[in-house]
Coordinates of C-alpha atoms in Angstrom, one line a residue:
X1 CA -6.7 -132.9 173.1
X2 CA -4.3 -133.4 170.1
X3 CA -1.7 -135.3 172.2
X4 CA -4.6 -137.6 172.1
X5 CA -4.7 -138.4 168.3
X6 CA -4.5 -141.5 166.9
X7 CA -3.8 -142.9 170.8
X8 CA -5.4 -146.4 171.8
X9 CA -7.7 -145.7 174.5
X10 CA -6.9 -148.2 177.9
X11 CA -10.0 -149.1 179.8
X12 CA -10.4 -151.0 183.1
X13 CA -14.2 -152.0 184.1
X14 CA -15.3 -153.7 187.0
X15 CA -18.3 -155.7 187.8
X16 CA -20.2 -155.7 191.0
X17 CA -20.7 -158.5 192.8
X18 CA -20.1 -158.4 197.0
X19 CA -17.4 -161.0 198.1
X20 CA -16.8 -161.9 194.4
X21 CA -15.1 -159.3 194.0
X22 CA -12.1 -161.2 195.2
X23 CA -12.0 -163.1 191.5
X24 CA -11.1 -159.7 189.4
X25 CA -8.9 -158.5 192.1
X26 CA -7.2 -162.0 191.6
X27 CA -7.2 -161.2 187.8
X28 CA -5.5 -157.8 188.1
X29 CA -3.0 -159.3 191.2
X30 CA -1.4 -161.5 188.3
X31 CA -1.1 -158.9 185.9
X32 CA 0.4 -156.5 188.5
X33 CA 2.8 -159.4 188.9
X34 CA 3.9 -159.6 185.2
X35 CA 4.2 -156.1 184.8
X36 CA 6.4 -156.0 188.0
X37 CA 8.5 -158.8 186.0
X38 CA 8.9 -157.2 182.7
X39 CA 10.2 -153.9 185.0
X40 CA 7.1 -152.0 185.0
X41 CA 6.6 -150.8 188.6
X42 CA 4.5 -147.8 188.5
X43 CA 0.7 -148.0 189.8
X44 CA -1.1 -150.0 187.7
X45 CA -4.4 -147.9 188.3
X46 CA -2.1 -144.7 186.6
X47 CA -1.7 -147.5 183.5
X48 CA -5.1 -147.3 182.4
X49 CA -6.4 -143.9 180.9
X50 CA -10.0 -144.8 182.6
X51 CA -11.8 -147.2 185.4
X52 CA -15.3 -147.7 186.5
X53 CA -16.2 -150.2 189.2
X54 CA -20.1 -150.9 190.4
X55 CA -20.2 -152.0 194.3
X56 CA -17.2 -154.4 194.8
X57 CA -15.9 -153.1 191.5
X58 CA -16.1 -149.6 193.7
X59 CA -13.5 -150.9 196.1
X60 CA -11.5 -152.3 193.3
X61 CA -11.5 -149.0 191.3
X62 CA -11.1 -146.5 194.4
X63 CA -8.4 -149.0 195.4
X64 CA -6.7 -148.8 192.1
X65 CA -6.9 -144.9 192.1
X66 CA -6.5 -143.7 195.5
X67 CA -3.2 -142.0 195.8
X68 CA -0.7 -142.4 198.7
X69 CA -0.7 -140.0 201.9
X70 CA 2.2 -138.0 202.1
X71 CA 1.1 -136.0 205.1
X72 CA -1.3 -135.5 206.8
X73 CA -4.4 -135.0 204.3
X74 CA -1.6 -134.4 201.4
X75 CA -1.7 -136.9 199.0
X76 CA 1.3 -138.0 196.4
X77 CA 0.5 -137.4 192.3
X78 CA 1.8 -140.4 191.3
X79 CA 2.4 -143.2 194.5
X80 CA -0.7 -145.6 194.6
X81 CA -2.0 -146.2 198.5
X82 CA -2.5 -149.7 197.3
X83 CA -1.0 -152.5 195.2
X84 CA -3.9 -155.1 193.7
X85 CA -2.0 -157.4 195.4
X86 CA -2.8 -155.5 198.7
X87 CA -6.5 -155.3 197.5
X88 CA -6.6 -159.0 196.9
X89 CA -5.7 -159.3 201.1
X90 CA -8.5 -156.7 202.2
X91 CA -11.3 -159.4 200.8
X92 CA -9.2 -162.1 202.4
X93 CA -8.7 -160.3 205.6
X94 CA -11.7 -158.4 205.9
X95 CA -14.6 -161.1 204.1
X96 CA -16.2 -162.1 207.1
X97 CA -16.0 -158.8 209.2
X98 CA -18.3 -157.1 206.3
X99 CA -20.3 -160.3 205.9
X100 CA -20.3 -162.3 208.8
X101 CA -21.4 -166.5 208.9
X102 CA -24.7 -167.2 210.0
X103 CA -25.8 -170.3 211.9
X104 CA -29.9 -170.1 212.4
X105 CA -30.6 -169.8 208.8
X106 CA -34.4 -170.0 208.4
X107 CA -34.8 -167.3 211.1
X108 CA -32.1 -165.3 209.6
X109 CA -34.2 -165.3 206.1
X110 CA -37.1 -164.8 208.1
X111 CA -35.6 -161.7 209.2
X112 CA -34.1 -160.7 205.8
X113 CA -37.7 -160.3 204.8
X114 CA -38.5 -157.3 207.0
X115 CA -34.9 -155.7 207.0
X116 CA -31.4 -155.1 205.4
X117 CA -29.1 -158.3 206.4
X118 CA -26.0 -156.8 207.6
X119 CA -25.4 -154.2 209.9
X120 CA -22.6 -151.7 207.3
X121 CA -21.4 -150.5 210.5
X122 CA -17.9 -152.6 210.4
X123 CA -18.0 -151.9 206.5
X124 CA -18.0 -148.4 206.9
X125 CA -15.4 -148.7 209.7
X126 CA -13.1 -150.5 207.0
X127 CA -13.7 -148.1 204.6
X128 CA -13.0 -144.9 206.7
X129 CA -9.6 -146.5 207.9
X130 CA -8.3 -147.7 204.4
X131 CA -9.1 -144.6 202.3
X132 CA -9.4 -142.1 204.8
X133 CA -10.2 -137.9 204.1
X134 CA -8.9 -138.8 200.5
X135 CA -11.7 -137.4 197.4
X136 CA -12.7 -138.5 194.5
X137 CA -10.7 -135.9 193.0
X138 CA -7.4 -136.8 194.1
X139 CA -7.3 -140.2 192.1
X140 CA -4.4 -141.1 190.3
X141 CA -6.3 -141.6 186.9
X142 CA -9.9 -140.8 185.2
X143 CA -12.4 -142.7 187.1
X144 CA -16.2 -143.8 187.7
X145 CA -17.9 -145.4 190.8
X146 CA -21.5 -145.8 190.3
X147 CA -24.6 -145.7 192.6
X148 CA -28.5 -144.9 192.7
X149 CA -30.2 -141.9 194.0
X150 CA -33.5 -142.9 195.1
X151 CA -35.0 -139.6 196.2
X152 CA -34.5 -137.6 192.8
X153 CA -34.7 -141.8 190.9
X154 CA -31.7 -141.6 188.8
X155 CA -27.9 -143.1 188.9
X156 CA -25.8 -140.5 190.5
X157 CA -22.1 -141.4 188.9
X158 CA -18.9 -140.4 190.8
X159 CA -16.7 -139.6 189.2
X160 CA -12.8 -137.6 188.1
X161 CA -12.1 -136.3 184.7
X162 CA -10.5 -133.6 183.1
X163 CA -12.1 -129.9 183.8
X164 CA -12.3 -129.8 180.0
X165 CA -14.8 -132.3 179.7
X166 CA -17.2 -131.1 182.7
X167 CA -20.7 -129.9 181.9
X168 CA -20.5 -128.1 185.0
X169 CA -18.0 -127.6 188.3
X170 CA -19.6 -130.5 189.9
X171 CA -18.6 -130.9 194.0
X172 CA -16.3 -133.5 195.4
X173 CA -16.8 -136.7 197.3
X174 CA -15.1 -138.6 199.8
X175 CA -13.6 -142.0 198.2
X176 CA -14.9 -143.7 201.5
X177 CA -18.3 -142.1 200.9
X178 CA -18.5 -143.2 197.3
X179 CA -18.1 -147.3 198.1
X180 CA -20.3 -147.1 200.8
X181 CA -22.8 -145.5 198.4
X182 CA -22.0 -147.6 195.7
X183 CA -22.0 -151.0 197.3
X184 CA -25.8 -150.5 199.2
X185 CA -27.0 -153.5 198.0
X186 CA -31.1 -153.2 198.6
X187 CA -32.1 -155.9 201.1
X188 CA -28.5 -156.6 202.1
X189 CA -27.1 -153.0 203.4
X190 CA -29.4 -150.0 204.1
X191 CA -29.4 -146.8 202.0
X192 CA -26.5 -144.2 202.3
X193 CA -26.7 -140.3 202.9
X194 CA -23.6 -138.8 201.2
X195 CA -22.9 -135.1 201.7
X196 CA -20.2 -133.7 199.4
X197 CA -17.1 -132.6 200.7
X198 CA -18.2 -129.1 200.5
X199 CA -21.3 -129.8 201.9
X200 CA -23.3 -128.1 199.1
X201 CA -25.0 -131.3 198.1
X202 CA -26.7 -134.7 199.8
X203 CA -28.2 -137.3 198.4
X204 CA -29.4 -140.8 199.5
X205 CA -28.0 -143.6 197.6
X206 CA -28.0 -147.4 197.0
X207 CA -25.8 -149.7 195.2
X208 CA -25.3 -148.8 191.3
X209 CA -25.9 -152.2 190.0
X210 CA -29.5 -151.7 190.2
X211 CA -28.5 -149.9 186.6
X212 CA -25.1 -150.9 185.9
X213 CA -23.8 -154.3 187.0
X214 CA -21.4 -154.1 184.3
X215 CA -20.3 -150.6 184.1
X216 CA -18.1 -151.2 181.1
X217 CA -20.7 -148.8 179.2
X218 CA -20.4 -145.9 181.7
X219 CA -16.8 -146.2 181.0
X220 CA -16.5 -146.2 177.2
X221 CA -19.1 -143.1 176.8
X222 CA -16.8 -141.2 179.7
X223 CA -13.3 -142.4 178.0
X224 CA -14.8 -141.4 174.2
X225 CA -15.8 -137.4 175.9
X226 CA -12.2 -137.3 177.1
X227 CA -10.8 -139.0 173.7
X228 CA -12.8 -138.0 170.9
X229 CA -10.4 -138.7 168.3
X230 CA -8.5 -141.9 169.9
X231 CA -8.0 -144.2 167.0
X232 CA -9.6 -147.3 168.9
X233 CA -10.9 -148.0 172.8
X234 CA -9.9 -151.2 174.1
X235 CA -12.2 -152.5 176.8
X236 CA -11.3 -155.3 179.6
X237 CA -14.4 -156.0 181.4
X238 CA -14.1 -157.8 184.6
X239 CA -16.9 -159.9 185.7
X240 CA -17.1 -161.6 189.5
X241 CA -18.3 -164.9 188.2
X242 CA -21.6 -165.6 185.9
X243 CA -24.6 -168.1 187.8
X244 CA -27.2 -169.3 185.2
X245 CA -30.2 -171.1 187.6
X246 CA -31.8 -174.0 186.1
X247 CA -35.2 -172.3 186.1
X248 CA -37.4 -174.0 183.3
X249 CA -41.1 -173.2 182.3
X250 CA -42.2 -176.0 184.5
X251 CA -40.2 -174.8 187.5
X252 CA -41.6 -170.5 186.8
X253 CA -44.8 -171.1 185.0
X254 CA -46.9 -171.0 188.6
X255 CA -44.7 -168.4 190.7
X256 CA -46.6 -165.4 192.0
X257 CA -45.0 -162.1 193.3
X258 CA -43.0 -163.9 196.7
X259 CA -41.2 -166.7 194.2
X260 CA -39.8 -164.1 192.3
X261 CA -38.5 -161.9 194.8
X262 CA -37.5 -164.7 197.5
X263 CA -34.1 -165.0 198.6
X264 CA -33.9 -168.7 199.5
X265 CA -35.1 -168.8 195.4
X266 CA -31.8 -166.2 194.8
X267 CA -34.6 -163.7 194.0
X268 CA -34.8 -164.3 190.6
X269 CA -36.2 -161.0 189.2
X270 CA -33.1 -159.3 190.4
X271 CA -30.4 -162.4 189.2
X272 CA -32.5 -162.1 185.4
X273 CA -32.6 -157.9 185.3
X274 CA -28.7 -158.4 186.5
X275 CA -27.8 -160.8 183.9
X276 CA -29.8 -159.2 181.3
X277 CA -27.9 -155.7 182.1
X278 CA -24.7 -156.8 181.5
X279 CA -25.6 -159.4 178.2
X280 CA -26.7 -156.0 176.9
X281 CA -23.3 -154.0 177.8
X282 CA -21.5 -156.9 176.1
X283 CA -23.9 -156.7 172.9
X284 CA -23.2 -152.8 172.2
X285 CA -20.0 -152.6 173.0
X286 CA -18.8 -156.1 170.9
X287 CA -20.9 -154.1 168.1
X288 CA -19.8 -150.5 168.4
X289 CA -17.2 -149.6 165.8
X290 CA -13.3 -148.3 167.3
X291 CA -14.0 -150.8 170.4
X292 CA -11.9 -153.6 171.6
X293 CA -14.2 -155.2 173.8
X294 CA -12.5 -158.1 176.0
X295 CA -15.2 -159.9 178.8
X296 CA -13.0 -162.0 181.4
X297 CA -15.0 -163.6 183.5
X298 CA -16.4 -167.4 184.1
X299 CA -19.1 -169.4 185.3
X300 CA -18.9 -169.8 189.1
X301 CA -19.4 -173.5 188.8
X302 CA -19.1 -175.4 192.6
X303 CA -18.6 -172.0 194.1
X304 CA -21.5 -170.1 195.7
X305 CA -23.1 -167.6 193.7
X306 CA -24.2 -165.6 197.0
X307 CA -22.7 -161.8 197.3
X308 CA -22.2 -161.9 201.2
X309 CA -20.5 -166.1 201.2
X310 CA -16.8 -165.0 202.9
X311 CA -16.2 -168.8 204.5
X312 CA -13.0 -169.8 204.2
X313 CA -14.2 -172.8 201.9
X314 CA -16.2 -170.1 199.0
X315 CA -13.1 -167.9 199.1
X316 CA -10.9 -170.7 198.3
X317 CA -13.4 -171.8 195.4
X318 CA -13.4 -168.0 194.4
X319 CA -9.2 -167.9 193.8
X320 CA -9.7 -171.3 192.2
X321 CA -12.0 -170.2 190.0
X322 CA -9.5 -167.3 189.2
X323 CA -7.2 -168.8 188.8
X324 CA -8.9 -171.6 185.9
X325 CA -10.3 -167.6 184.2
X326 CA -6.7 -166.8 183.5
X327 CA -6.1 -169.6 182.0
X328 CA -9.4 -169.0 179.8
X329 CA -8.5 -165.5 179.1
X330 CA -5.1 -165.9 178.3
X331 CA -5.2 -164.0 175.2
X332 CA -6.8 -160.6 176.5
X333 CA -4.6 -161.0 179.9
X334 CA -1.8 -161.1 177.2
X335 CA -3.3 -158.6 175.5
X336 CA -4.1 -156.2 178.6
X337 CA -0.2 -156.4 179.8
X338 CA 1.0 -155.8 176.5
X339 CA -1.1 -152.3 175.8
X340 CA 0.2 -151.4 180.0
X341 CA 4.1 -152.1 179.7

């Protein structure tokens, strides 16, 4: 641990979010590209000593992380299987497969009522072809997915760090396994049953956002185990885009249990739980001494706040939208290139 003195910490958190996800894998696309230009061409997941993604952020981070094949099931130590830039194109290419347009709307929220929305079935598909028989454990860098087990009801993180700082030799699991797990959004994918690689553990489990929509926290109280004596932790915390509804007293004051939870409302006890979540993470972690804490994300504005909206039209909002955030965040993309050059 004493190479670790007095060393700012580097740490990449991503928000989930569904299709959104597209507007931080924008973001860290264009800081790929100026690293590239300044002559720094190694992975940029290997840059950052830690990364945490919740759902889309999942993709994002196992993206970031997974290492190259070499063979067949031998992975490289230090070649990334994926650029951002490459990342960016699986939500362009792949948007619509995962979340495919509906036409008959009232009978498809009809439907949504009684069960999940999409089928994961081409999801999963994706997922198996793009990251293959590679674990959790061969990631290029420290890293956190999270997800929710709801048969022993509490977050099941996972997750690669140093043997040092394990409470106890925990099993492996696939990277495929982990996203799918992570990004079970309740009502709009069903639950998950991952087995370890080993086999010596199963759980079921759903999306992690149901505890950590920002999972910028997760990631500081990892990163501080594995640095305890780093001399500061700087933060960037990637957000898919924030939606604020109009609801005033006059508009809630009269809604019983179905208002709340209705999807043609954007179920509002879900949008107000996720918002509150992740106003929280920014409170502590702005506050917490040794923390550089650096939120990029915007309001969606025009753009639909909907998780599963891939038409060509949203996605085009979407890379707008990212492309008016790095103007906003200037500073702490500035900032982020210069601690990863």
């Amino acid at each position: 641990m004493t190479r670790y003195l007095k060393r700012t910490v580097r740490i990449l958190s991503i928000d989930g979010g569904g299709i959104r996800g597209y507007i931080p894998a924008l973001v860290l696309a264009e800081v790929e590209r100026r690293l590239n230009r300044l002559g720094k061409r190694k992975p940029l997941g290997s840059l950052f000593d830690f990364i945490a993604g919740t759902s889309t952020g999942s993709i994002i981070t196992l993206g970031l992380s997974a290492p190259k094949e070499l063979a067949n099931n031998v992975y490289s130590k230090s070649e990334a299987a994926f650029t951002a830039e490459q990342i960016v194109r699986m939500y362009e290419d792949h948007g619509l497969d995962i979340f495919p347009r509906r036409i008959f709307h009232q009978l498809q929220e009809m439907r949504h009522a009684f069960t999940e929305k999409y089928n994961d079935g081409p999801f999963h598909e994706l997922l198996d072809r793009y990251f293959g028989r590679r674990g959790i454990g061969d990631s290029l860098t420290n890293m956190l997915v999270t997800s929710y087990d709801i048969e022993q009801q509490k977050p099941m993180i996972m997750k690669k760090v140093p043997p040092s700082c394990r409470k106890r030799e925990s099993p492996d699991y696939y990277m495929a396994d982990a996203i799918k797990a992570s990004s079970a959004a309740p009502t709009y994918f069903e639950p998950v049953k991952v087995y370890s690689i080993d086999g010596s553990e199963q759980h079921c489990l759903i999306d992690g956002g149901v505890f950590a929509g920002n999972p910028s926290m997760c990631a500081y109280v990892e990163a501080q185990r594995i640095y305890p004596n780093a001399a500061n932790y700087v933060v960037f915390s990637l957000g898919t885009g924030d939606f604020f509804p109009n609801w005033t007293y006059e508009k809630v004051k009269n809604w019983g249990v179905l208002e709340w939870i209705q999807p043609s409302k954007k179920v509002p006890a879900a949008v107000i739980l996720s918002n509150g979540q992740a106003q929280a993470v920014d409170y502590h972690l702005t506050h917490l001494p040794k923390v550089e804490y650096h939120r990029i994300n915007t309001t969606l504005n025009d753009c639909s706040e909907d998780m599963d909206d891939a038409a060509p039209e949203n996605m085009n909002c979407l890379k707008e939208i990212a492309q008016k955030l790095l103007l906003q965040h200037e500073g702490s993309i500035a900032r982020m290139v210069e601690l990863l050059k």
